[in-house]
Short mmCIF file of C-alpha atoms and ligand atoms in Angstrom, two decimals:
data_model
loop_
_atom_site.label_atom_id
_atom_site.label_comp_id
_atom_site.label_asym_id
_atom_site.label_seq_id
_atom_site.Cartn_x
_atom_site.Cartn_y
_atom_site.Cartn_z
CA UNK A 228 12.34 3.68 -27.61
CA UNK A 229 11.14 5.96 -24.83
CA UNK A 230 13.48 5.79 -21.79
CA UNK A 231 11.97 6.43 -18.34
CA UNK A 232 14.56 8.05 -16.07
CA UNK A 233 14.83 9.31 -12.50
CA UNK A 234 14.07 12.54 -10.64
CA UNK A 235 17.15 13.71 -8.75
CA UNK A 236 17.58 17.16 -7.23
CA UNK A 237 14.67 18.51 -9.29
CA UNK A 238 16.11 17.28 -12.61
CA UNK A 239 15.05 14.37 -14.79
CA UNK A 240 18.12 12.22 -15.42
CA UNK A 241 18.43 8.87 -17.11
CA UNK A 242 21.71 7.50 -15.74
CA UNK A 243 21.67 3.73 -15.67
CA UNK A 244 23.77 0.65 -15.78
CA UNK A 245 20.94 -1.47 -17.18
CA UNK A 246 17.42 -0.98 -18.58
CA UNK A 247 14.28 -3.10 -18.54
CA UNK A 248 11.27 -3.10 -20.92
CA UNK A 249 7.95 -1.71 -19.69
CA UNK A 250 4.94 -3.42 -21.24
CA UNK A 251 1.43 -2.41 -22.09
CA UNK A 252 -0.20 -5.49 -20.58
CA UNK A 253 -3.33 -5.18 -22.75
CA UNK A 254 -1.36 -5.49 -26.00
CA UNK A 255 1.59 -7.47 -24.68
CA UNK A 256 3.87 -4.95 -26.44
CA UNK A 257 6.76 -3.01 -24.96
CA UNK A 258 7.16 0.58 -26.14
CA UNK A 259 9.27 1.93 -23.29
CA UNK A 260 12.37 1.04 -21.30
CA UNK A 261 12.98 2.01 -17.69
CA UNK A 262 16.46 3.04 -16.54
CA UNK A 263 17.64 0.85 -13.65
CA UNK A 264 19.72 2.95 -11.27
CA UNK A 265 23.07 1.61 -10.13
CA UNK A 266 24.65 2.35 -6.74
CA UNK A 267 26.21 5.61 -7.95
CA UNK A 268 22.91 7.07 -9.15
CA UNK A 269 21.12 6.16 -5.92
CA UNK A 270 23.94 7.74 -3.94
CA UNK A 271 23.54 10.95 -5.95
CA UNK A 272 19.87 11.04 -4.98
CA UNK A 273 20.71 10.45 -1.32
CA UNK A 274 23.33 13.24 -1.43
CA UNK A 275 20.77 15.64 -2.97
CA UNK A 276 18.24 14.78 -0.28
CA UNK A 277 20.80 15.18 2.48
CA UNK A 278 21.81 18.60 1.16
CA UNK A 279 18.17 19.74 0.99
CA UNK A 280 17.32 18.56 4.50
CA UNK A 281 18.60 21.39 6.77
CA UNK A 282 16.64 24.12 4.96
CA UNK A 283 13.51 21.99 4.52
CA UNK A 284 13.44 20.88 8.15
CA UNK A 285 13.56 24.54 9.21
CA UNK A 286 10.87 25.67 6.76
CA UNK A 287 7.80 26.66 8.81
CA UNK A 288 5.29 23.84 8.83
CA UNK A 289 2.53 26.03 7.38
CA UNK A 290 4.72 26.63 4.32
CA UNK A 291 5.38 22.90 3.98
CA UNK A 292 1.62 22.32 4.18
CA UNK A 293 0.99 24.93 1.47
CA UNK A 294 3.09 22.86 -0.93
CA UNK A 295 0.71 19.97 -0.22
CA UNK A 296 -2.35 22.13 -0.89
CA UNK A 297 -0.94 23.09 -4.30
CA UNK A 298 0.13 19.49 -4.96
CA UNK A 299 -3.46 18.30 -4.35
CA UNK A 300 -4.76 20.80 -6.90
CA UNK A 301 -2.16 19.70 -9.46
CA UNK A 302 -3.07 16.05 -8.95
CA UNK A 303 -6.71 16.86 -9.64
CA UNK A 304 -5.84 18.98 -12.67
CA UNK A 305 -3.65 16.24 -14.16
CA UNK A 306 -5.90 13.31 -13.27
CA UNK A 307 -6.58 12.32 -16.90
CA UNK A 308 -2.88 12.08 -17.75
CA UNK A 309 -2.15 10.13 -14.58
CA UNK A 310 -4.98 7.64 -15.21
CA UNK A 311 -3.86 7.14 -18.81
CA UNK A 312 -0.28 6.43 -17.70
CA UNK A 313 -1.56 3.96 -15.10
CA UNK A 314 -3.78 2.30 -17.73
CA UNK A 315 -0.99 2.00 -20.30
CA UNK A 316 1.48 0.31 -17.97
CA UNK A 317 -0.59 -1.33 -15.23
CA UNK A 318 -3.66 -2.11 -17.36
CA UNK A 319 -6.31 -1.14 -14.82
CA UNK A 320 -9.39 0.47 -16.32
CA UNK A 321 -9.72 4.26 -16.19
CA UNK A 322 -12.37 4.58 -13.47
CA UNK A 323 -10.44 2.18 -11.23
CA UNK A 324 -7.30 4.28 -11.80
CA UNK A 325 -9.33 7.39 -10.93
CA UNK A 326 -10.43 5.70 -7.68
CA UNK A 327 -6.85 4.83 -6.81
CA UNK A 328 -5.76 8.41 -7.48
CA UNK A 329 -8.59 9.81 -5.36
CA UNK A 330 -7.57 7.62 -2.40
CA UNK A 331 -4.01 8.88 -2.89
CA UNK A 332 -5.17 12.51 -2.97
CA UNK A 333 -6.93 11.96 0.36
CA UNK A 334 -3.52 11.24 1.89
CA UNK A 335 -2.27 14.56 0.53
CA UNK A 336 -5.32 16.26 2.08
CA UNK A 337 -4.48 14.66 5.44
CA UNK A 338 -0.87 15.85 5.12
CA UNK A 339 -2.20 19.43 4.72
CA UNK A 340 -3.15 19.21 8.41
CA UNK A 341 0.49 19.06 9.53
CA UNK A 342 0.40 22.41 11.42
CA UNK A 343 -2.22 20.80 13.66
CA UNK A 344 -0.79 17.29 14.07
CA UNK A 345 2.82 18.46 14.60
CA UNK A 346 1.96 20.85 17.45
CA UNK A 347 3.36 18.49 20.05
CA UNK A 348 2.53 18.24 23.74
CA UNK A 349 3.17 20.75 26.53
CA UNK A 350 3.00 20.61 30.33
CA UNK A 351 3.45 23.79 32.34
CA UNK A 352 4.83 23.42 35.88
CA UNK A 353 5.89 19.81 35.51
CA UNK A 354 8.08 20.71 38.52
CA UNK A 355 9.08 23.90 40.36
CA UNK A 356 9.67 26.48 37.59
CA UNK A 357 9.91 23.57 35.17
CA UNK A 358 8.01 23.24 31.92
CA UNK A 359 8.14 20.11 29.81
CA UNK A 360 7.20 19.53 26.20
CA UNK A 361 7.45 16.90 23.51
CA UNK A 362 8.00 17.81 19.91
CA UNK A 363 8.06 15.65 16.78
CA UNK A 364 11.18 16.17 14.73
CA UNK A 365 11.82 14.85 11.22
CA UNK A 366 14.20 11.91 10.81
CA UNK A 367 16.26 13.20 7.87
CA UNK A 368 16.47 11.30 4.58
CA UNK A 369 13.91 8.51 4.36
CA UNK A 370 13.07 6.03 1.58
CA UNK A 371 10.00 4.33 0.13
CA UNK A 372 9.91 1.18 -2.00
CA UNK A 373 6.59 0.49 -3.69
CA UNK A 374 4.76 -2.27 -5.63
CA UNK A 375 3.28 -2.28 -9.13
CA UNK A 376 -0.36 -2.61 -8.21
CA UNK A 377 -1.04 0.95 -6.98
CA UNK A 378 1.57 3.09 -8.76
CA UNK A 379 -0.15 6.34 -7.68
CA UNK A 380 -1.82 5.55 -4.36
CA UNK A 381 0.82 3.59 -2.45
CA UNK A 382 3.64 6.12 -3.01
CA UNK A 383 1.11 8.81 -1.95
CA UNK A 384 0.64 6.89 1.33
CA UNK A 385 4.28 7.67 2.05
CA UNK A 386 5.98 10.81 0.76
CA UNK A 387 3.36 13.55 1.34
CA UNK A 388 3.41 12.68 5.03
CA UNK A 389 7.19 12.22 5.19
CA UNK A 390 7.82 15.53 3.41
CA UNK A 391 5.28 17.61 5.28
CA UNK A 392 6.86 16.35 8.52
CA UNK A 393 10.15 17.91 7.33
CA UNK A 394 11.97 14.87 5.88
CA UNK A 395 13.56 14.49 2.45
CA UNK A 396 12.51 11.46 0.43
CA UNK A 397 13.90 8.88 -2.01
CA UNK A 398 11.23 6.81 -3.75
CA UNK A 399 12.01 3.56 -5.57
CA UNK A 400 8.81 2.72 -7.48
CA UNK A 401 7.99 -0.55 -9.17
CA UNK A 402 10.04 -1.03 -12.33
CA UNK A 403 7.02 -2.59 -14.03
CA UNK A 404 4.84 0.58 -14.25
CA UNK A 405 6.97 3.58 -13.24
CA UNK A 406 5.66 6.38 -15.49
CA UNK A 407 2.65 7.59 -13.48
CA UNK A 408 4.68 7.53 -10.25
CA UNK A 409 7.45 9.63 -11.82
CA UNK A 410 4.98 12.04 -13.44
CA UNK A 411 3.21 12.63 -10.11
CA UNK A 412 6.48 13.28 -8.27
CA UNK A 413 7.47 15.83 -10.92
CA UNK A 414 4.36 17.86 -10.06
CA UNK A 415 5.83 18.64 -6.64
CA UNK A 416 8.32 21.07 -8.18
CA UNK A 417 5.43 23.01 -9.74
CA UNK A 418 3.74 22.92 -6.32
CA UNK A 419 6.75 24.79 -4.91
CA UNK A 420 8.82 22.00 -3.35
CA UNK A 421 12.54 22.86 -3.24
CA UNK A 422 14.82 20.67 -5.36
CA UNK A 423 16.26 17.64 -3.60
CA UNK A 424 13.44 17.24 -1.08
CA UNK A 425 11.72 14.62 -3.28
CA UNK A 426 13.72 12.23 -5.46
CA UNK A 427 12.71 9.20 -7.50
CA UNK A 428 15.15 6.48 -8.51
CA UNK A 429 13.90 3.76 -10.81
CA UNK A 430 15.56 0.43 -10.40
CA UNK A 431 15.52 -3.06 -8.98
CA UNK A 432 17.30 -4.97 -6.23
CA UNK A 433 20.57 -3.08 -6.76
CA UNK A 434 18.87 0.27 -6.07
CA UNK A 435 16.93 -1.15 -3.12
CA UNK A 436 20.02 -2.69 -1.55
CA UNK A 437 21.89 0.59 -1.86
CA UNK A 438 19.10 2.33 0.06
CA UNK A 439 19.02 -0.41 2.70
CA UNK A 440 22.75 -0.23 3.39
CA UNK A 441 23.43 3.51 3.16
CA UNK A 442 23.85 5.01 6.66
CA UNK A 443 22.30 8.31 5.51
CA UNK A 444 18.87 6.66 5.10
CA UNK A 445 17.07 6.88 8.43
CA UNK A 446 13.89 4.96 7.71
CA UNK A 447 12.39 2.71 5.04
CA UNK A 448 8.72 2.22 4.15
CA UNK A 449 8.03 -0.79 1.98
CA UNK A 450 4.89 -2.19 0.35
CA UNK A 451 5.05 -5.37 -1.73
CA UNK A 452 5.10 -9.15 -1.44
CA UNK A 453 5.78 -10.89 1.87
CA UNK A 454 9.14 -12.54 1.06
CA UNK A 455 10.57 -9.18 -0.04
CA UNK A 456 8.90 -7.36 2.90
CA UNK A 457 10.61 -9.75 5.30
CA UNK A 458 13.97 -9.23 3.57
CA UNK A 459 13.56 -5.43 3.61
CA UNK A 460 12.56 -5.39 7.28
CA UNK A 461 15.41 -7.60 8.48
CA UNK A 462 18.05 -5.85 6.34
CA UNK A 463 16.88 -2.35 7.28
CA UNK A 464 16.76 -3.31 10.97
CA UNK A 465 20.24 -4.87 10.81
CA UNK A 466 21.45 -1.54 9.42
CA UNK A 467 19.87 0.40 12.28
CA UNK A 468 16.95 1.86 10.31
CA UNK A 469 13.35 2.31 11.31
CA UNK A 470 11.24 0.15 9.00
CA UNK A 471 7.63 -0.63 8.17
CA UNK A 472 7.21 -3.37 5.56
CA UNK A 473 3.70 -4.23 4.36
CA UNK A 474 3.38 -7.60 2.65
CA UNK A 475 0.95 -9.90 0.88
CA UNK A 476 -2.50 -11.10 1.77
CA UNK A 477 -5.22 -13.71 1.55
CA UNK A 478 -8.46 -11.99 2.41
CA UNK A 479 -11.47 -14.09 3.35
CA UNK A 480 -15.15 -13.11 3.33
CA UNK A 481 -17.39 -15.14 5.61
CA UNK A 482 -20.88 -15.56 4.13
CA UNK A 483 -23.29 -16.34 6.96
CA UNK A 484 -26.62 -18.15 6.35
CA UNK A 485 -28.55 -14.92 7.07
CA UNK A 486 -26.51 -12.74 4.68
CA UNK A 487 -28.19 -10.66 1.96
CA UNK A 488 -26.94 -12.72 -0.99
CA UNK A 489 -27.67 -10.04 -3.60
CA UNK A 490 -25.40 -7.70 -1.69
CA UNK A 491 -22.79 -10.45 -1.28
CA UNK A 492 -22.70 -11.25 -5.00
CA UNK A 493 -22.38 -7.59 -6.01
CA UNK A 494 -19.67 -7.02 -3.41
CA UNK A 495 -17.70 -10.11 -4.33
CA UNK A 496 -17.73 -9.29 -8.05
CA UNK A 497 -15.99 -5.98 -7.40
CA UNK A 498 -13.78 -7.08 -4.51
CA UNK A 499 -12.56 -10.35 -6.06
CA UNK A 500 -12.18 -9.32 -9.71
CA UNK A 501 -11.75 -5.50 -9.62
CA UNK A 502 -8.26 -4.53 -10.78
CA UNK A 503 -7.90 -8.18 -11.92
CA UNK A 504 -7.63 -9.21 -8.27
CA UNK A 505 -4.28 -7.40 -8.06
CA UNK A 506 -5.13 -5.66 -4.80
CA UNK A 507 -3.69 -6.53 -1.40
CA UNK A 508 -7.24 -6.08 -0.06
CA UNK A 509 -8.94 -8.17 -2.79
CA UNK A 510 -11.37 -10.72 -1.39
CA UNK A 511 -9.97 -13.94 -2.82
CA UNK A 512 -11.71 -16.51 -0.60
CA UNK A 513 -15.43 -16.77 0.19
CA UNK A 514 -16.08 -18.96 3.22
CA UNK A 515 -19.67 -20.16 2.99
CA UNK A 516 -21.23 -21.25 6.28
CA UNK A 517 -23.43 -24.24 5.38
CA UNK A 518 -23.84 -26.06 2.07
CA UNK A 519 -27.16 -24.34 1.33
CA UNK A 520 -25.45 -20.92 1.31
CA UNK A 521 -22.51 -22.29 -0.69
CA UNK A 522 -24.80 -23.76 -3.38
CA UNK A 523 -26.83 -20.56 -3.73
CA UNK A 524 -23.69 -18.40 -3.77
CA UNK A 525 -22.05 -20.48 -6.50
CA UNK A 526 -25.24 -20.47 -8.59
CA UNK A 527 -25.67 -16.69 -8.36
CA UNK A 528 -21.99 -15.90 -8.87
CA UNK A 529 -21.88 -18.07 -11.97
CA UNK A 530 -24.78 -16.12 -13.52
CA UNK A 531 -23.43 -12.71 -12.48
CA UNK A 532 -19.91 -13.45 -13.76
CA UNK A 533 -21.26 -13.99 -17.28
CA UNK A 534 -21.88 -10.22 -17.45
CA UNK A 535 -18.28 -9.21 -16.65
CA UNK A 536 -16.36 -7.37 -19.36
CA UNK A 537 -12.60 -7.69 -19.50
CA UNK A 538 -10.38 -5.64 -21.79
CA UNK A 539 -8.31 -2.54 -22.37
CA UNK A 540 -8.21 0.30 -19.80
CA UNK A 541 -9.59 2.96 -22.13
CA UNK A 542 -12.96 1.31 -22.93
CA UNK A 543 -15.32 2.69 -20.36
CA UNK A 544 -17.65 -0.27 -19.96
CA UNK A 545 -14.89 -2.79 -19.16
CA UNK A 546 -14.90 -4.08 -15.58
CA UNK A 547 -11.24 -4.99 -15.34
CA UNK A 548 -8.11 -5.35 -17.44
CA UNK A 549 -5.15 -7.69 -17.88
CA UNK A 550 -2.69 -8.81 -15.20
CA UNK A 551 0.68 -7.09 -15.08
CA UNK A 552 3.04 -9.41 -17.00
CA UNK A 553 3.12 -12.60 -19.04
CA UNK A 554 4.94 -14.34 -16.16
CA UNK A 555 2.22 -13.29 -13.75
CA UNK A 556 -0.50 -14.47 -16.13
CA UNK A 557 1.20 -17.89 -16.24
CA UNK A 558 1.51 -17.92 -12.45
CA UNK A 559 -2.21 -17.20 -11.96
CA UNK A 560 -3.17 -19.90 -14.49
CA UNK A 561 -0.78 -22.25 -12.67
CA UNK A 562 -2.67 -21.72 -9.40
CA UNK A 563 -6.00 -22.52 -11.12
CA UNK A 564 -4.46 -25.68 -12.60
CA UNK A 565 -3.10 -26.72 -9.21
CA UNK A 566 -6.47 -26.22 -7.50
CA UNK A 567 -8.08 -28.44 -10.13
CA UNK A 568 -5.37 -31.08 -9.82
CA UNK A 569 -5.72 -31.10 -6.03
CA UNK A 570 -9.46 -31.81 -6.22
CA UNK A 571 -11.25 -28.43 -6.40
CA UNK A 572 -13.93 -27.74 -9.01
CA UNK A 573 -13.40 -24.89 -11.50
CA UNK A 574 -16.94 -23.56 -11.97
CA UNK A 575 -16.14 -20.51 -14.12
CA UNK A 576 -12.86 -20.81 -16.02
CA UNK A 577 -10.95 -17.69 -17.10
CA UNK A 578 -7.79 -19.48 -18.22
CA UNK A 579 -8.25 -19.04 -21.97
CA UNK A 580 -9.65 -15.54 -22.23
CA UNK A 581 -8.49 -13.62 -25.30
CA UNK A 582 -10.40 -10.35 -25.77
CA UNK A 583 -10.90 -9.50 -29.45
CA UNK A 584 -8.15 -7.24 -30.75
CA UNK A 585 -6.00 -7.91 -27.67
CA UNK A 586 -5.11 -11.55 -28.22
CA UNK A 587 -1.48 -10.99 -27.12
CA UNK A 588 -2.45 -9.24 -23.87
CA UNK A 589 -1.83 -10.76 -20.44
CA UNK A 590 -5.47 -11.53 -19.70
CA UNK A 591 -7.03 -13.93 -17.24
CA UNK A 592 -10.82 -14.03 -17.08
CA UNK A 593 -12.79 -14.04 -13.85
CA UNK A 594 -12.51 -17.52 -12.34
CA UNK A 595 -14.65 -19.20 -9.67
CA UNK A 596 -13.43 -22.32 -7.89
CA UNK A 597 -15.58 -24.41 -5.53
CA UNK A 598 -14.67 -27.16 -3.05
CA UNK A 599 -11.36 -25.51 -2.10
CA UNK A 600 -9.73 -26.83 1.08
CA UNK A 601 -7.08 -25.45 3.42
CA UNK A 602 -4.41 -27.92 2.32
CA UNK A 603 -4.42 -26.72 -1.32
CA UNK A 604 -1.56 -24.59 -2.66
CA UNK A 605 -4.01 -22.15 -4.25
CA UNK A 606 -5.53 -21.57 -0.80
CA UNK A 607 -2.29 -21.24 1.11
CA UNK A 608 -0.53 -18.81 -1.23
CA UNK A 609 -1.48 -15.40 -2.57
CA UNK A 610 -2.69 -15.71 -6.19
CA UNK A 611 -3.02 -11.97 -6.94
CA UNK A 612 -5.31 -12.56 -9.91
CA UNK A 613 -9.06 -12.54 -10.74
CA UNK A 614 -9.76 -15.80 -8.95
CA UNK A 615 -12.38 -16.35 -6.26
CA UNK A 616 -12.16 -19.59 -4.29
CA UNK A 617 -15.04 -20.93 -2.22
CA UNK A 618 -14.37 -22.92 0.95
CA UNK A 619 -17.32 -24.71 2.57
CA UNK A 620 -17.60 -24.94 6.37
CA UNK A 621 -20.48 -25.78 8.70
CA UNK A 622 -20.10 -23.17 11.48
CA UNK A 623 -18.96 -19.60 12.00
CA UNK A 624 -16.30 -20.87 14.44
CA UNK A 625 -14.82 -23.07 11.71
CA UNK A 626 -14.82 -20.11 9.32
CA UNK A 627 -13.02 -17.90 11.86
CA UNK A 628 -10.53 -20.66 12.69
CA UNK A 629 -9.64 -20.92 9.01
CA UNK A 630 -8.89 -17.18 8.85
CA UNK A 631 -7.01 -17.12 12.13
CA UNK A 632 -4.85 -20.08 11.05
CA UNK A 633 -3.83 -18.42 7.77
CA UNK A 634 -0.35 -16.92 7.64
CA UNK A 635 -1.69 -13.62 6.29
CA UNK A 636 -3.90 -11.19 8.20
CA UNK A 637 -4.41 -8.14 6.01
CA UNK A 638 -8.18 -7.75 5.42
CA UNK A 639 -11.39 -9.69 5.97
CA UNK A 640 -15.14 -9.21 5.93
CA UNK A 641 -18.26 -10.85 7.30
CA UNK A 642 -21.64 -10.76 5.54
CA UNK A 643 -24.47 -11.10 8.04
CA UNK A 644 -27.61 -9.45 9.37
CA UNK A 645 -26.75 -10.54 12.93
CA UNK A 646 -25.16 -7.79 15.02
CA UNK A 647 -24.04 -10.18 17.74
CA UNK A 648 -22.22 -12.40 15.24
CA UNK A 649 -20.62 -9.35 13.62
CA UNK A 650 -19.47 -8.01 16.97
CA UNK A 651 -17.96 -11.37 17.97
CA UNK A 652 -16.21 -11.53 14.60
CA UNK A 653 -14.69 -8.03 14.74
CA UNK A 654 -13.52 -8.64 18.31
CA UNK A 655 -11.85 -12.01 17.79
CA UNK A 656 -10.61 -12.21 14.23
CA UNK A 657 -6.80 -12.07 13.86
CA UNK A 658 -6.72 -9.60 10.99
CA UNK A 659 -5.73 -5.92 10.84
CA UNK A 660 -8.54 -4.46 8.71
CA UNK A 661 -12.04 -5.81 9.15
CA UNK A 662 -15.31 -5.19 7.31
CA UNK A 663 -18.90 -5.87 8.30
CA UNK A 664 -20.87 -6.05 5.06
CA UNK A 665 -18.03 -3.92 3.62
CA UNK A 666 -15.88 -5.89 1.18
CA UNK A 667 -12.77 -3.69 0.95
CA UNK A 668 -12.32 -2.15 4.40
CA UNK A 669 -9.39 0.03 3.33
CA UNK A 670 -9.06 2.63 6.12
CA UNK A 671 -9.63 6.25 5.14
CA UNK A 672 -6.62 8.58 5.11
CA UNK A 673 -7.20 9.83 8.67
CA UNK A 674 -6.97 6.30 10.11
CA UNK A 675 -4.00 4.05 9.30
CA UNK A 676 -3.50 1.01 7.06
CA UNK A 677 -1.88 -2.28 7.99
CA UNK A 678 -2.33 -5.99 8.44
CA UNK A 679 -1.43 -8.53 11.10
CA UNK A 680 0.72 -11.64 11.05
CA UNK A 681 2.88 -11.97 7.91
CA UNK A 682 1.08 -9.10 6.17
CA UNK A 683 3.10 -6.47 8.07
CA UNK A 684 6.61 -6.41 9.50
CA UNK A 685 7.07 -3.51 11.90
CA UNK A 686 5.03 -1.75 14.55
CA UNK A 687 3.46 1.20 12.81
CA UNK A 688 0.82 1.11 10.09
CA UNK A 689 1.01 3.19 6.92
CA UNK A 690 -0.38 6.76 6.67
CA UNK A 691 -2.79 8.58 9.01
CA UNK A 692 -1.73 9.00 12.66
CA UNK A 693 0.75 6.09 12.46
CA UNK A 694 2.33 7.78 9.43
CA UNK A 695 3.02 10.88 11.54
CA UNK A 696 4.68 8.70 14.18
CA UNK A 697 6.70 6.77 11.61
CA UNK A 698 8.18 9.84 9.92
CA UNK A 699 9.00 11.76 13.10
CA UNK A 700 10.89 11.14 16.27
CA UNK A 701 9.83 12.43 19.60
CA UNK A 702 12.07 14.74 21.56
CA UNK A 703 11.06 15.67 25.09
CA UNK A 704 12.52 18.83 26.59
CA UNK A 705 12.41 19.63 30.28
CA UNK A 706 13.30 23.26 30.96
CA UNK A 707 13.75 25.32 34.09
CA UNK A 708 14.02 29.07 34.33
CA UNK A 709 14.39 29.41 38.12
CA UNK A 710 12.69 32.32 39.79
CA UNK A 711 14.79 34.20 42.32
CA UNK A 712 13.31 32.48 45.41
CA UNK A 713 13.69 28.87 44.21
CA UNK A 714 17.13 27.44 44.88
CA UNK A 715 17.72 23.72 45.24
CA UNK A 716 20.51 22.02 47.08
CA UNK A 717 22.35 18.95 45.87
CA UNK A 718 19.97 16.05 45.32
CA UNK A 719 21.10 12.47 44.70
CA UNK A 720 17.73 10.74 44.58
CA UNK A 721 15.39 10.64 41.56
CA UNK A 722 13.63 14.00 41.33
CA UNK A 723 10.02 13.73 42.50
CA UNK A 724 7.32 16.10 43.60
CA UNK A 725 6.41 14.25 46.78
P1 NAD B 933 7.25 -7.13 -5.11
O1 NAD B 933 7.55 -7.57 -3.73
O2 NAD B 933 7.69 -8.01 -6.22
O3 NAD B 933 7.96 -5.70 -5.40
C1 NAD B 933 7.77 -4.61 -4.54
C2 NAD B 933 9.00 -3.70 -4.62
O4 NAD B 933 10.14 -4.44 -4.17
C3 NAD B 933 9.32 -3.22 -6.03
O5 NAD B 933 9.70 -1.89 -5.98
C4 NAD B 933 10.47 -4.11 -6.46
O6 NAD B 933 11.35 -3.48 -7.36
C5 NAD B 933 11.17 -4.42 -5.15
N1 NAD B 933 11.82 -5.73 -5.15
C6 NAD B 933 11.38 -6.85 -5.78
N2 NAD B 933 12.22 -7.87 -5.55
C7 NAD B 933 13.22 -7.39 -4.77
C8 NAD B 933 14.38 -7.98 -4.18
N3 NAD B 933 14.68 -9.26 -4.37
N4 NAD B 933 15.17 -7.21 -3.42
C9 NAD B 933 14.86 -5.91 -3.22
N5 NAD B 933 13.78 -5.30 -3.74
C10 NAD B 933 12.96 -6.03 -4.51
O7 NAD B 933 5.69 -6.82 -5.19
P2 NAD B 933 4.82 -6.50 -6.47
O8 NAD B 933 4.66 -7.74 -7.28
O9 NAD B 933 5.28 -5.27 -7.12
O10 NAD B 933 3.41 -6.15 -5.77
C11 NAD B 933 2.46 -7.10 -5.41
C12 NAD B 933 2.58 -7.51 -3.97
O11 NAD B 933 2.46 -6.38 -3.13
C13 NAD B 933 1.47 -8.45 -3.53
O12 NAD B 933 2.02 -9.45 -2.70
C14 NAD B 933 0.53 -7.56 -2.74
O13 NAD B 933 -0.26 -8.22 -1.78
C15 NAD B 933 1.49 -6.64 -2.11
N6 NAD B 933 0.86 -5.40 -1.68
C16 NAD B 933 0.65 -5.23 -0.36
C17 NAD B 933 0.01 -4.09 0.09
C18 NAD B 933 -0.23 -3.87 1.54
O14 NAD B 933 -0.57 -2.76 1.89
N7 NAD B 933 -0.06 -4.85 2.40
C19 NAD B 933 -0.42 -3.11 -0.84
C20 NAD B 933 -0.17 -3.33 -2.19
C21 NAD B 933 0.47 -4.48 -2.60
#
């Protein structure tokens, strides 16, 4: 059995107290085990990062950026291996994995701009013979804890920025699909990163809790489900750490009566079922304004969904793959059952899908549910599977109220040809990332990513300009070199220039 270890101080080690099987979700078979780090192993990683910090922090920023340039090239060169590793353990199809990797690479490209974005701010003559400047210093050793659904992209939201800003990093990836994450981190050594600056510890709650309680960890970035995000945020804060914790989602698309329905159907197919709906930005609820729109939407979706192909990652014409585990498959099916029991109508039913040759895989077919209402469990909770629910309302205000009342506020989209309606929507909707005729409004790497309400705990979004703020702390220096003719007497009041 192949054992997946850790990356500590530039070496691959496989210390563990326990292990856990890693499955190929398309076959349902486990061919690998992942080492789960105990407290001692995590502490070794923290010690390595702490030892590497003084030299790395003082490495000129242009040299730190050059590591990122080389890292980007290595990611591109090794894309096929990375996508295969993602496919084998996550199950997403190869071109979806390539898309995820590309979005991750864009964060590395942004990090290459560190010499520009770390220049700081300077004011000459802030007072007599006084100059003042603000600089952005690294925090020290920082940690990232990431989910299974983007094993390449989400870690790449975090550590390229943290490292280029002069920090040292400990990453705790998802234990369900760790190989691509570990492989990518190992490329940093080849890119010229000194040992100890980047470390990966595989593990579960024990490893996470060690990171959350160790006083040497200055900041924690987390992406995952909302209950764990809330736990991470409160525990990190109680231990005096800076924290950003991105959580779950329930993303609604409003379909207005004037929307281009061909565009809507194409968009919803990809945004609801792509990656088996295991995206925090997946559109999982279509809110149809008016029964006429709802009826047409259901009719067209039903026809279009017949053409979807579900199967193994390596077959190029598949549209999406399995869900991550058997337990998750059962959970998704349970939500479909509950919607049906609570009065919704299952129009297209993916509960019994068994692709030929992959009968033991963790598959759920694309599912469409009509007549969903706000009191249903399947509406209130995040399903994280290939399930699109349709809620019928009569006005745009009712549609917006539904979204604003939901506990999550990650992404949303409106389909319309009416600029005034779109403008009102973008201005007043209580959601962090908003699309107008754009189904997955995931911000590009030079903006920042984050939701509102219970989709994000913390003040700063992930990556982009907020990423720079998160991984640095401001220091403001006020300096006087008095010229011979300026001498001040004792002054007890606040210094002013009046
Ligand atoms: P998860 O919360 O189960 O796990 C995320 C990480 O937390 C993993 O590394 C895991 O090992 C760790 N973890 C799990 N339980 C823990 C515990 N009790 N104590 C400490 N650590 C623990 O999430 P997941 O199932 O891997 O990922 C799917 C979730 O992530 C979905 O809810 C999805 O919406 C969310 N997500 C959010 C975003 C976003 O940007 N908002 C992006 C991707 C995924």
